[in-house]
PDB file of C-alpha atoms in Angstrom:
ATOM      1  CA  MET A  25     -43.994 -93.925  35.129  1.00  0.00           C
ATOM      2  CA  LYS A  26     -45.103 -96.840  32.972  1.00  0.00           C
ATOM      3  CA  THR A  27     -48.277 -97.138  35.043  1.00  0.00           C
ATOM      4  CA  GLN A  28     -49.082 -93.456  34.411  1.00  0.00           C
ATOM      5  CA  LEU A  29     -48.513 -93.887  30.673  1.00  0.00           C
ATOM      6  CA  THR A  30     -50.716 -96.988  30.637  1.00  0.00           C
ATOM      7  CA  VAL A  31     -53.530 -95.208  32.486  1.00  0.00           C
ATOM      8  CA  LYS A  32     -53.208 -92.237  30.131  1.00  0.00           C
ATOM      9  CA  LYS A  33     -53.439 -94.509  27.083  1.00  0.00           C
ATOM     10  CA  ILE A  34     -56.497 -96.240  28.549  1.00  0.00           C
ATOM     11  CA  TRP A  35     -58.235 -92.884  29.002  1.00  0.00           C
ATOM     12  CA  ILE A  36     -57.289 -91.731  25.494  1.00  0.00           C
ATOM     13  CA  TYR A  37     -58.419 -94.953  23.812  1.00  0.00           C
ATOM     14  CA  SER A  38     -61.608 -95.044  25.883  1.00  0.00           C
ATOM     15  CA  PHE A  39     -62.442 -91.499  24.834  1.00  0.00           C
ATOM     16  CA  LEU A  40     -61.697 -92.284  21.170  1.00  0.00           C
ATOM     17  CA  ILE A  41     -63.869 -95.417  21.278  1.00  0.00           C
ATOM     18  CA  ILE A  42     -66.784 -93.544  22.865  1.00  0.00           C
ATOM     19  CA  ALA A  43     -66.415 -90.682  20.379  1.00  0.00           C
ATOM     20  CA  GLY A  44     -66.195 -93.122  17.468  1.00  0.00           C
ATOM     21  CA  VAL A  45     -69.321 -94.987  18.546  1.00  0.00           C
ATOM     22  CA  THR A  46     -71.172 -91.695  19.075  1.00  0.00           C
ATOM     23  CA  PHE A  47     -70.339 -90.410  15.594  1.00  0.00           C
ATOM     24  CA  ALA A  48     -70.943 -93.774  13.903  1.00  0.00           C
ATOM     25  CA  ALA A  49     -74.323 -94.421  15.556  1.00  0.00           C
ATOM     26  CA  PRO A  50     -76.415 -92.141  13.253  1.00  0.00           C
ATOM     27  CA  PHE A  51     -74.842 -93.684  10.145  1.00  0.00           C
ATOM     28  CA  VAL A  52     -75.414 -97.219  11.431  1.00  0.00           C
ATOM     29  CA  TRP A  53     -79.028 -96.306  12.256  1.00  0.00           C
ATOM     30  CA  MET A  54     -79.486 -94.912   8.737  1.00  0.00           C
ATOM     31  CA  ILE A  55     -78.261 -98.179   7.211  1.00  0.00           C
ATOM     32  CA  SER A  56     -80.419-100.190   9.603  1.00  0.00           C
ATOM     33  CA  THR A  57     -83.519 -98.127   8.769  1.00  0.00           C
ATOM     34  CA  SER A  58     -82.912 -98.486   5.029  1.00  0.00           C
ATOM     35  CA  LEU A  59     -83.031-102.292   5.410  1.00  0.00           C
ATOM     36  CA  LYS A  60     -86.155-102.482   7.592  1.00  0.00           C
ATOM     37  CA  PRO A  61     -89.748-102.952   6.457  1.00  0.00           C
ATOM     38  CA  ASN A  62     -92.080-100.123   7.415  1.00  0.00           C
ATOM     39  CA  SER A  63     -93.585-102.186  10.261  1.00  0.00           C
ATOM     40  CA  GLN A  64     -90.232-102.251  12.117  1.00  0.00           C
ATOM     41  CA  MET A  65     -89.112 -98.726  11.332  1.00  0.00           C
ATOM     42  CA  PHE A  66     -90.793 -97.015  14.299  1.00  0.00           C
ATOM     43  CA  SER A  67     -91.001 -99.947  16.674  1.00  0.00           C
ATOM     44  CA  TYR A  68     -90.351 -99.386  20.370  1.00  0.00           C
ATOM     45  CA  PRO A  69     -87.874-100.175  21.790  1.00  0.00           C
ATOM     46  CA  PRO A  70     -85.792 -99.302  18.716  1.00  0.00           C
ATOM     47  CA  GLN A  71     -84.642-102.321  16.755  1.00  0.00           C
ATOM     48  CA  TRP A  72     -81.102-101.881  15.461  1.00  0.00           C
ATOM     49  CA  ILE A  73     -80.925-105.183  13.584  1.00  0.00           C
ATOM     50  CA  PRO A  74     -83.913-105.926  11.302  1.00  0.00           C
ATOM     51  CA  ASP A  75     -85.543-109.351  11.386  1.00  0.00           C
ATOM     52  CA  TYR A  76     -84.724-109.725   7.689  1.00  0.00           C
ATOM     53  CA  LEU A  77     -83.058-107.556   5.049  1.00  0.00           C
ATOM     54  CA  TYR A  78     -85.644-105.560   3.125  1.00  0.00           C
ATOM     55  CA  PHE A  79     -84.105-104.188  -0.115  1.00  0.00           C
ATOM     56  CA  GLU A  80     -87.324-102.761  -1.554  1.00  0.00           C
ATOM     57  CA  HIS A  81     -86.401 -99.308  -0.228  1.00  0.00           C
ATOM     58  CA  TYR A  82     -83.259 -99.282  -2.369  1.00  0.00           C
ATOM     59  CA  ILE A  83     -85.264-100.130  -5.471  1.00  0.00           C
ATOM     60  CA  LYS A  84     -87.674 -97.283  -4.724  1.00  0.00           C
ATOM     61  CA  ALA A  85     -84.741 -94.941  -3.987  1.00  0.00           C
ATOM     62  CA  VAL A  86     -83.470 -95.221  -7.562  1.00  0.00           C
ATOM     63  CA  THR A  87     -86.831 -95.482  -9.317  1.00  0.00           C
ATOM     64  CA  ASP A  88     -89.169 -93.083  -7.475  1.00  0.00           C
ATOM     65  CA  ILE A  89     -86.894 -90.142  -8.263  1.00  0.00           C
ATOM     66  CA  LYS A  90     -84.469 -89.413 -11.112  1.00  0.00           C
ATOM     67  CA  PHE A  91     -81.654 -90.770  -8.980  1.00  0.00           C
ATOM     68  CA  PHE A  92     -79.057 -91.330 -11.683  1.00  0.00           C
ATOM     69  CA  THR A  93     -79.743 -87.950 -13.309  1.00  0.00           C
ATOM     70  CA  PHE A  94     -79.315 -86.255  -9.941  1.00  0.00           C
ATOM     71  CA  PHE A  95     -76.203 -88.357  -9.313  1.00  0.00           C
ATOM     72  CA  GLN A  96     -74.701 -87.206 -12.601  1.00  0.00           C
ATOM     73  CA  ASN A  97     -75.479 -83.553 -11.826  1.00  0.00           C
ATOM     74  CA  SER A  98     -73.892 -83.803  -8.366  1.00  0.00           C
ATOM     75  CA  LEU A  99     -70.857 -85.522  -9.852  1.00  0.00           C
ATOM     76  CA  ILE A 100     -70.353 -82.815 -12.490  1.00  0.00           C
ATOM     77  CA  ILE A 101     -70.574 -79.982  -9.962  1.00  0.00           C
ATOM     78  CA  SER A 102     -68.396 -81.736  -7.370  1.00  0.00           C
ATOM     79  CA  CYS A 103     -65.665 -82.794  -9.814  1.00  0.00           C
ATOM     80  CA  LEU A 104     -65.394 -79.444 -11.608  1.00  0.00           C
ATOM     81  CA  SER A 105     -65.404 -77.427  -8.375  1.00  0.00           C
ATOM     82  CA  THR A 106     -62.761 -79.767  -6.952  1.00  0.00           C
ATOM     83  CA  ILE A 107     -60.596 -79.225 -10.023  1.00  0.00           C
ATOM     84  CA  GLY A 108     -61.099 -75.483  -9.533  1.00  0.00           C
ATOM     85  CA  VAL A 109     -59.729 -75.394  -5.976  1.00  0.00           C
ATOM     86  CA  MET A 110     -56.905 -77.811  -6.836  1.00  0.00           C
ATOM     87  CA  ILE A 111     -55.736 -75.382  -9.544  1.00  0.00           C
ATOM     88  CA  SER A 112     -56.320 -71.988  -7.916  1.00  0.00           C
ATOM     89  CA  CYS A 113     -55.572 -72.538  -4.234  1.00  0.00           C
ATOM     90  CA  PRO A 114     -52.027 -73.997  -4.593  1.00  0.00           C
ATOM     91  CA  LEU A 115     -51.128 -71.042  -6.828  1.00  0.00           C
ATOM     92  CA  ALA A 116     -52.439 -68.503  -4.312  1.00  0.00           C
ATOM     93  CA  GLY A 117     -50.891 -70.396  -1.408  1.00  0.00           C
ATOM     94  CA  TYR A 118     -47.503 -70.423  -3.164  1.00  0.00           C
ATOM     95  CA  ALA A 119     -47.700 -66.670  -3.752  1.00  0.00           C
ATOM     96  CA  PHE A 120     -48.453 -66.016  -0.080  1.00  0.00           C
ATOM     97  CA  ALA A 121     -45.888 -68.490   1.285  1.00  0.00           C
ATOM     98  CA  ARG A 122     -42.841 -68.300  -1.020  1.00  0.00           C
ATOM     99  CA  LEU A 123     -42.943 -65.006  -2.932  1.00  0.00           C
ATOM    100  CA  LYS A 124     -42.151 -61.558  -1.565  1.00  0.00           C
ATOM    101  CA  TRP A 125     -44.249 -58.737  -2.963  1.00  0.00           C
ATOM    102  CA  LYS A 126     -45.694 -55.477  -1.722  1.00  0.00           C
ATOM    103  CA  GLY A 127     -48.958 -55.838   0.168  1.00  0.00           C
ATOM    104  CA  ARG A 128     -48.654 -59.620   0.522  1.00  0.00           C
ATOM    105  CA  ASP A 129     -49.306 -59.764   4.266  1.00  0.00           C
ATOM    106  CA  THR A 130     -52.131 -57.221   4.070  1.00  0.00           C
ATOM    107  CA  LEU A 131     -53.882 -59.188   1.335  1.00  0.00           C
ATOM    108  CA  PHE A 132     -53.407 -62.399   3.302  1.00  0.00           C
ATOM    109  CA  ILE A 133     -55.115 -60.798   6.315  1.00  0.00           C
ATOM    110  CA  VAL A 134     -57.976 -59.757   4.029  1.00  0.00           C
ATOM    111  CA  THR A 135     -58.179 -63.360   2.776  1.00  0.00           C
ATOM    112  CA  LEU A 136     -58.438 -64.615   6.362  1.00  0.00           C
ATOM    113  CA  ALA A 137     -61.081 -61.988   7.115  1.00  0.00           C
ATOM    114  CA  VAL A 138     -63.189 -63.260   4.197  1.00  0.00           C
ATOM    115  CA  MET A 139     -63.307 -66.654   5.945  1.00  0.00           C
ATOM    116  CA  MET A 140     -65.273 -65.021   8.761  1.00  0.00           C
ATOM    117  CA  ILE A 141     -68.059 -63.780   6.469  1.00  0.00           C
ATOM    118  CA  PRO A 142     -70.945 -66.286   6.488  1.00  0.00           C
ATOM    119  CA  PHE A 143     -72.433 -67.328   3.154  1.00  0.00           C
ATOM    120  CA  PRO A 144     -75.927 -65.850   3.891  1.00  0.00           C
ATOM    121  CA  VAL A 145     -74.320 -62.386   3.935  1.00  0.00           C
ATOM    122  CA  THR A 146     -73.093 -62.738   0.337  1.00  0.00           C
ATOM    123  CA  MET A 147     -75.911 -64.968  -0.879  1.00  0.00           C
ATOM    124  CA  VAL A 148     -78.155 -62.223  -2.292  1.00  0.00           C
ATOM    125  CA  PRO A 149     -75.381 -60.150  -3.971  1.00  0.00           C
ATOM    126  CA  LEU A 150     -73.988 -63.302  -5.582  1.00  0.00           C
ATOM    127  CA  PHE A 151     -77.412 -64.315  -6.856  1.00  0.00           C
ATOM    128  CA  VAL A 152     -77.992 -60.848  -8.331  1.00  0.00           C
ATOM    129  CA  MET A 153     -74.567 -60.916  -9.997  1.00  0.00           C
ATOM    130  CA  PHE A 154     -75.031 -64.388 -11.522  1.00  0.00           C
ATOM    131  CA  SER A 155     -78.576 -63.551 -12.637  1.00  0.00           C
ATOM    132  CA  LYS A 156     -77.279 -60.488 -14.515  1.00  0.00           C
ATOM    133  CA  PHE A 157     -74.865 -62.793 -16.338  1.00  0.00           C
ATOM    134  CA  ASN A 158     -77.762 -65.188 -17.108  1.00  0.00           C
ATOM    135  CA  LEU A 159     -76.076 -68.013 -15.196  1.00  0.00           C
ATOM    136  CA  VAL A 160     -78.993 -68.870 -12.914  1.00  0.00           C
ATOM    137  CA  ASN A 161     -80.349 -72.377 -13.546  1.00  0.00           C
ATOM    138  CA  THR A 162     -76.890 -73.532 -14.623  1.00  0.00           C
ATOM    139  CA  PHE A 163     -74.096 -75.297 -12.728  1.00  0.00           C
ATOM    140  CA  LEU A 164     -71.660 -72.413 -13.266  1.00  0.00           C
ATOM    141  CA  PRO A 165     -72.476 -70.348 -10.118  1.00  0.00           C
ATOM    142  CA  MET A 166     -71.328 -73.345  -8.058  1.00  0.00           C
ATOM    143  CA  ILE A 167     -68.211 -73.969 -10.150  1.00  0.00           C
ATOM    144  CA  ILE A 168     -66.774 -70.629 -11.314  1.00  0.00           C
ATOM    145  CA  PRO A 169     -65.976 -69.205  -7.816  1.00  0.00           C
ATOM    146  CA  THR A 170     -63.740 -72.189  -7.002  1.00  0.00           C
ATOM    147  CA  PHE A 171     -61.395 -71.269  -9.877  1.00  0.00           C
ATOM    148  CA  PHE A 172     -60.716 -67.968  -8.070  1.00  0.00           C
ATOM    149  CA  GLY A 173     -59.728 -69.652  -4.802  1.00  0.00           C
ATOM    150  CA  VAL A 174     -61.367 -70.548  -1.508  1.00  0.00           C
ATOM    151  CA  PRO A 175     -59.916 -68.649   1.493  1.00  0.00           C
ATOM    152  CA  PHE A 176     -59.666 -71.634   3.858  1.00  0.00           C
ATOM    153  CA  PHE A 177     -57.944 -73.793   1.247  1.00  0.00           C
ATOM    154  CA  ILE A 178     -55.548 -70.951   0.371  1.00  0.00           C
ATOM    155  CA  PHE A 179     -54.687 -70.701   4.061  1.00  0.00           C
ATOM    156  CA  LEU A 180     -54.127 -74.462   4.269  1.00  0.00           C
ATOM    157  CA  MET A 181     -51.865 -74.460   1.194  1.00  0.00           C
ATOM    158  CA  ARG A 182     -49.896 -71.496   2.493  1.00  0.00           C
ATOM    159  CA  GLN A 183     -49.283 -73.233   5.812  1.00  0.00           C
ATOM    160  CA  PHE A 184     -48.146 -76.397   4.043  1.00  0.00           C
ATOM    161  CA  LEU A 185     -45.818 -74.570   1.645  1.00  0.00           C
ATOM    162  CA  LYS A 186     -44.159 -72.689   4.484  1.00  0.00           C
ATOM    163  CA  GLN A 187     -42.906 -76.027   5.847  1.00  0.00           C
ATOM    164  CA  LEU A 188     -40.836 -76.766   2.733  1.00  0.00           C
ATOM    165  CA  PRO A 189     -37.111 -75.870   2.945  1.00  0.00           C
ATOM    166  CA  LYS A 190     -36.007 -72.741   1.097  1.00  0.00           C
ATOM    167  CA  SER A 191     -32.906 -74.545  -0.162  1.00  0.00           C
ATOM    168  CA  LEU A 192     -35.056 -76.378  -2.732  1.00  0.00           C
ATOM    169  CA  GLU A 193     -36.038 -73.242  -4.627  1.00  0.00           C
ATOM    170  CA  ASP A 194     -32.564 -71.697  -4.188  1.00  0.00           C
ATOM    171  CA  ALA A 195     -31.005 -74.739  -5.840  1.00  0.00           C
ATOM    172  CA  ALA A 196     -33.573 -74.573  -8.640  1.00  0.00           C
ATOM    173  CA  ARG A 197     -32.836 -70.881  -9.271  1.00  0.00           C
ATOM    174  CA  ILE A 198     -29.122 -71.634  -9.498  1.00  0.00           C
ATOM    175  CA  ASP A 199     -29.966 -74.251 -12.127  1.00  0.00           C
ATOM    176  CA  GLY A 200     -31.821 -71.580 -14.096  1.00  0.00           C
ATOM    177  CA  CYS A 201     -35.452 -72.457 -13.316  1.00  0.00           C
ATOM    178  CA  SER A 202     -38.042 -69.736 -13.631  1.00  0.00           C
ATOM    179  CA  GLU A 203     -40.438 -69.020 -10.775  1.00  0.00           C
ATOM    180  CA  PHE A 204     -43.267 -70.859 -12.474  1.00  0.00           C
ATOM    181  CA  MET A 205     -41.071 -73.898 -13.183  1.00  0.00           C
ATOM    182  CA  ILE A 206     -40.013 -73.988  -9.529  1.00  0.00           C
ATOM    183  CA  TYR A 207     -43.669 -74.080  -8.577  1.00  0.00           C
ATOM    184  CA  LEU A 208     -44.620 -76.610 -11.260  1.00  0.00           C
ATOM    185  CA  LYS A 209     -41.678 -79.022 -11.052  1.00  0.00           C
ATOM    186  CA  ILE A 210     -40.611 -78.805  -7.413  1.00  0.00           C
ATOM    187  CA  MET A 211     -43.246 -77.353  -5.111  1.00  0.00           C
ATOM    188  CA  LEU A 212     -46.358 -78.838  -6.699  1.00  0.00           C
ATOM    189  CA  PRO A 213     -45.247 -82.499  -6.430  1.00  0.00           C
ATOM    190  CA  LEU A 214     -44.250 -81.946  -2.792  1.00  0.00           C
ATOM    191  CA  CYS A 215     -47.699 -80.428  -2.089  1.00  0.00           C
ATOM    192  CA  GLN A 216     -49.591 -83.528  -3.190  1.00  0.00           C
ATOM    193  CA  PRO A 217     -50.874 -84.397   0.348  1.00  0.00           C
ATOM    194  CA  ALA A 218     -52.215 -80.874   0.873  1.00  0.00           C
ATOM    195  CA  ILE A 219     -53.739 -80.715  -2.623  1.00  0.00           C
ATOM    196  CA  LEU A 220     -55.518 -84.037  -2.112  1.00  0.00           C
ATOM    197  CA  THR A 221     -56.738 -82.771   1.262  1.00  0.00           C
ATOM    198  CA  ILE A 222     -58.320 -79.612  -0.122  1.00  0.00           C
ATOM    199  CA  GLY A 223     -59.701 -81.651  -3.017  1.00  0.00           C
ATOM    200  CA  LEU A 224     -61.393 -84.027  -0.581  1.00  0.00           C
ATOM    201  CA  PHE A 225     -62.795 -81.139   1.457  1.00  0.00           C
ATOM    202  CA  GLN A 226     -64.188 -79.413  -1.627  1.00  0.00           C
ATOM    203  CA  PHE A 227     -65.682 -82.597  -3.065  1.00  0.00           C
ATOM    204  CA  MET A 228     -67.414 -83.309   0.252  1.00  0.00           C
ATOM    205  CA  PHE A 229     -68.741 -79.760   0.472  1.00  0.00           C
ATOM    206  CA  SER A 230     -70.054 -79.717  -3.109  1.00  0.00           C
ATOM    207  CA  TRP A 231     -71.488 -83.230  -2.862  1.00  0.00           C
ATOM    208  CA  ASN A 232     -73.397 -82.430   0.345  1.00  0.00           C
ATOM    209  CA  ASP A 233     -74.315 -78.845  -0.508  1.00  0.00           C
ATOM    210  CA  PHE A 234     -78.038 -78.159  -0.404  1.00  0.00           C
ATOM    211  CA  LEU A 235     -78.337 -74.375  -0.187  1.00  0.00           C
ATOM    212  CA  GLN A 236     -76.537 -73.314  -3.372  1.00  0.00           C
ATOM    213  CA  PRO A 237     -78.349 -75.769  -5.665  1.00  0.00           C
ATOM    214  CA  LEU A 238     -81.607 -74.683  -4.026  1.00  0.00           C
ATOM    215  CA  ILE A 239     -80.831 -71.061  -4.867  1.00  0.00           C
ATOM    216  CA  TYR A 240     -79.501 -71.421  -8.398  1.00  0.00           C
ATOM    217  CA  LEU A 241     -81.290 -74.446  -9.889  1.00  0.00           C
ATOM    218  CA  ASN A 242     -84.934 -74.285 -10.995  1.00  0.00           C
ATOM    219  CA  ASP A 243     -85.184 -77.046 -13.571  1.00  0.00           C
ATOM    220  CA  GLU A 244     -85.807 -80.473 -12.010  1.00  0.00           C
ATOM    221  CA  SER A 245     -83.579 -82.165 -14.586  1.00  0.00           C
ATOM    222  CA  MET A 246     -80.654 -80.168 -13.162  1.00  0.00           C
ATOM    223  CA  TYR A 247     -81.271 -80.993  -9.506  1.00  0.00           C
ATOM    224  CA  THR A 248     -78.514 -82.496  -7.395  1.00  0.00           C
ATOM    225  CA  LEU A 249     -78.957 -85.481  -5.105  1.00  0.00           C
ATOM    226  CA  GLN A 250     -79.469 -83.255  -2.072  1.00  0.00           C
ATOM    227  CA  LEU A 251     -82.421 -81.553  -3.750  1.00  0.00           C
ATOM    228  CA  GLY A 252     -83.695 -84.864  -5.081  1.00  0.00           C
ATOM    229  CA  LEU A 253     -83.961 -86.268  -1.547  1.00  0.00           C
ATOM    230  CA  GLN A 254     -86.647 -83.707  -0.797  1.00  0.00           C
ATOM    231  CA  GLN A 255     -88.934 -85.430  -3.306  1.00  0.00           C
ATOM    232  CA  PHE A 256     -89.417 -88.252  -0.803  1.00  0.00           C
ATOM    233  CA  ARG A 257     -91.242 -85.746   1.396  1.00  0.00           C
ATOM    234  CA  SER A 258     -94.776 -84.529   0.873  1.00  0.00           C
ATOM    235  CA  ALA A 259     -97.295 -82.481   2.835  1.00  0.00           C
ATOM    236  CA  GLN A 260     -98.933 -85.679   4.088  1.00  0.00           C
ATOM    237  CA  ASP A 261     -96.087 -88.105   4.649  1.00  0.00           C
ATOM    238  CA  THR A 262     -92.374 -88.836   4.315  1.00  0.00           C
ATOM    239  CA  ALA A 263     -91.051 -92.000   2.680  1.00  0.00           C
ATOM    240  CA  TRP A 264     -88.436 -92.667   5.338  1.00  0.00           C
ATOM    241  CA  GLY A 265     -87.302 -96.026   3.973  1.00  0.00           C
ATOM    242  CA  PRO A 266     -86.427 -94.859   0.426  1.00  0.00           C
ATOM    243  CA  MET A 267     -84.992 -91.622   1.825  1.00  0.00           C
ATOM    244  CA  MET A 268     -82.649 -93.539   4.143  1.00  0.00           C
ATOM    245  CA  ALA A 269     -81.703 -95.900   1.304  1.00  0.00           C
ATOM    246  CA  ALA A 270     -80.941 -92.972  -0.996  1.00  0.00           C
ATOM    247  CA  SER A 271     -78.914 -91.325   1.799  1.00  0.00           C
ATOM    248  CA  VAL A 272     -76.819 -94.472   2.139  1.00  0.00           C
ATOM    249  CA  LEU A 273     -76.167 -94.524  -1.612  1.00  0.00           C
ATOM    250  CA  ILE A 274     -75.246 -90.829  -1.551  1.00  0.00           C
ATOM    251  CA  SER A 275     -72.738 -91.448   1.248  1.00  0.00           C
ATOM    252  CA  LEU A 276     -70.872 -94.240  -0.555  1.00  0.00           C
ATOM    253  CA  PRO A 277     -68.798 -92.061  -2.954  1.00  0.00           C
ATOM    254  CA  ILE A 278     -67.534 -89.891  -0.075  1.00  0.00           C
ATOM    255  CA  ILE A 279     -66.574 -92.943   1.969  1.00  0.00           C
ATOM    256  CA  ALA A 280     -64.824 -94.552  -1.008  1.00  0.00           C
ATOM    257  CA  ILE A 281     -62.848 -91.399  -1.838  1.00  0.00           C
ATOM    258  CA  TYR A 282     -61.812 -90.935   1.787  1.00  0.00           C
ATOM    259  CA  PHE A 283     -60.421 -94.475   2.030  1.00  0.00           C
ATOM    260  CA  PHE A 284     -58.350 -93.870  -1.099  1.00  0.00           C
ATOM    261  CA  VAL A 285     -56.822 -90.579   0.103  1.00  0.00           C
ATOM    262  CA  GLN A 286     -56.921 -90.960   3.895  1.00  0.00           C
ATOM    263  CA  LYS A 287     -53.121 -91.146   4.307  1.00  0.00           C
ATOM    264  CA  ALA A 288     -52.589 -88.001   2.260  1.00  0.00           C
ATOM    265  CA  PHE A 289     -55.518 -86.350   4.055  1.00  0.00           C
ATOM    266  CA  ILE A 290     -54.018 -86.964   7.519  1.00  0.00           C
ATOM    267  CA  LYS A 291     -50.566 -85.854   6.353  1.00  0.00           C
ATOM    268  CA  GLY A 292     -51.947 -82.704   4.744  1.00  0.00           C
ATOM    269  CA  ILE A 293     -53.901 -81.715   7.858  1.00  0.00           C
ATOM    270  CA  SER A 294     -50.972 -82.385  10.223  1.00  0.00           C
ATOM    271  CA  PHE A 295     -48.473 -80.414   8.107  1.00  0.00           C
ATOM    272  CA  GLY A 296     -50.919 -77.630   7.310  1.00  0.00           C
ATOM    273  CA  GLY A 297     -51.585 -76.633  10.909  1.00  0.00           C
ATOM    274  CA  VAL A 298     -48.107 -76.776  12.459  1.00  0.00           C
ATOM    275  CA  LYS A 299     -46.517 -73.465  11.629  1.00  0.00           C
ATOM    276  CA  GLY A 300     -47.849 -69.952  11.097  1.00  0.00           C
TER     277      GLY A 300
END
């Protein structure tokens, strides 16, 4: 029996190591390329470790484009949209998980159905709507919708809230708490792992989003980092070194945030997918 368990663990860890190396390889190559001089960038066979560290690409990455302006724009959109989902989605999830009201299950099914609609289907109607409100070429089309909830995050919050014992809210009602106070004082603190999880997901999505800024932003001073990266490309050539250096710098905030909230992220995912 112990031999079978040992063999099973060896297979599991071997698979995880191979998968980890496979997923990490592109990121390691990006870092390696950002530190190579142009003469080594396309050498064959590929050279993973440069002969010397070449930091000129990083200097060009922040000087050839308006890097810090684009960084600020990305940060504004990502932070405000993250705040939006962290306010709206726990409220909607609580209503679906803990409250009983007519049409609740039907509306929840509709919410799940919305998840299956790809963004290109709604892209044109949304653009027409925001243009009629004169919101094109502003950050608001990428921020306002998050304050009305994101279906996947509502689903995740609902699943998490269904795990919490009903005795908590019953005891609070006996003590005279209103429904909103039960949510605010009892349920919300217990939902911290799930809230941090959806916050991380939304920040990553907004930070890496290319299509929505491309649609809504026309003024270069309002570009995000993802749009700014395209300025390293031209009809004749692509500045691969500065582009890779800028990509590394863009990845750092996501990595830093993940390391700060990884425990809550894992807990939120594990609790959110257990029970229907």
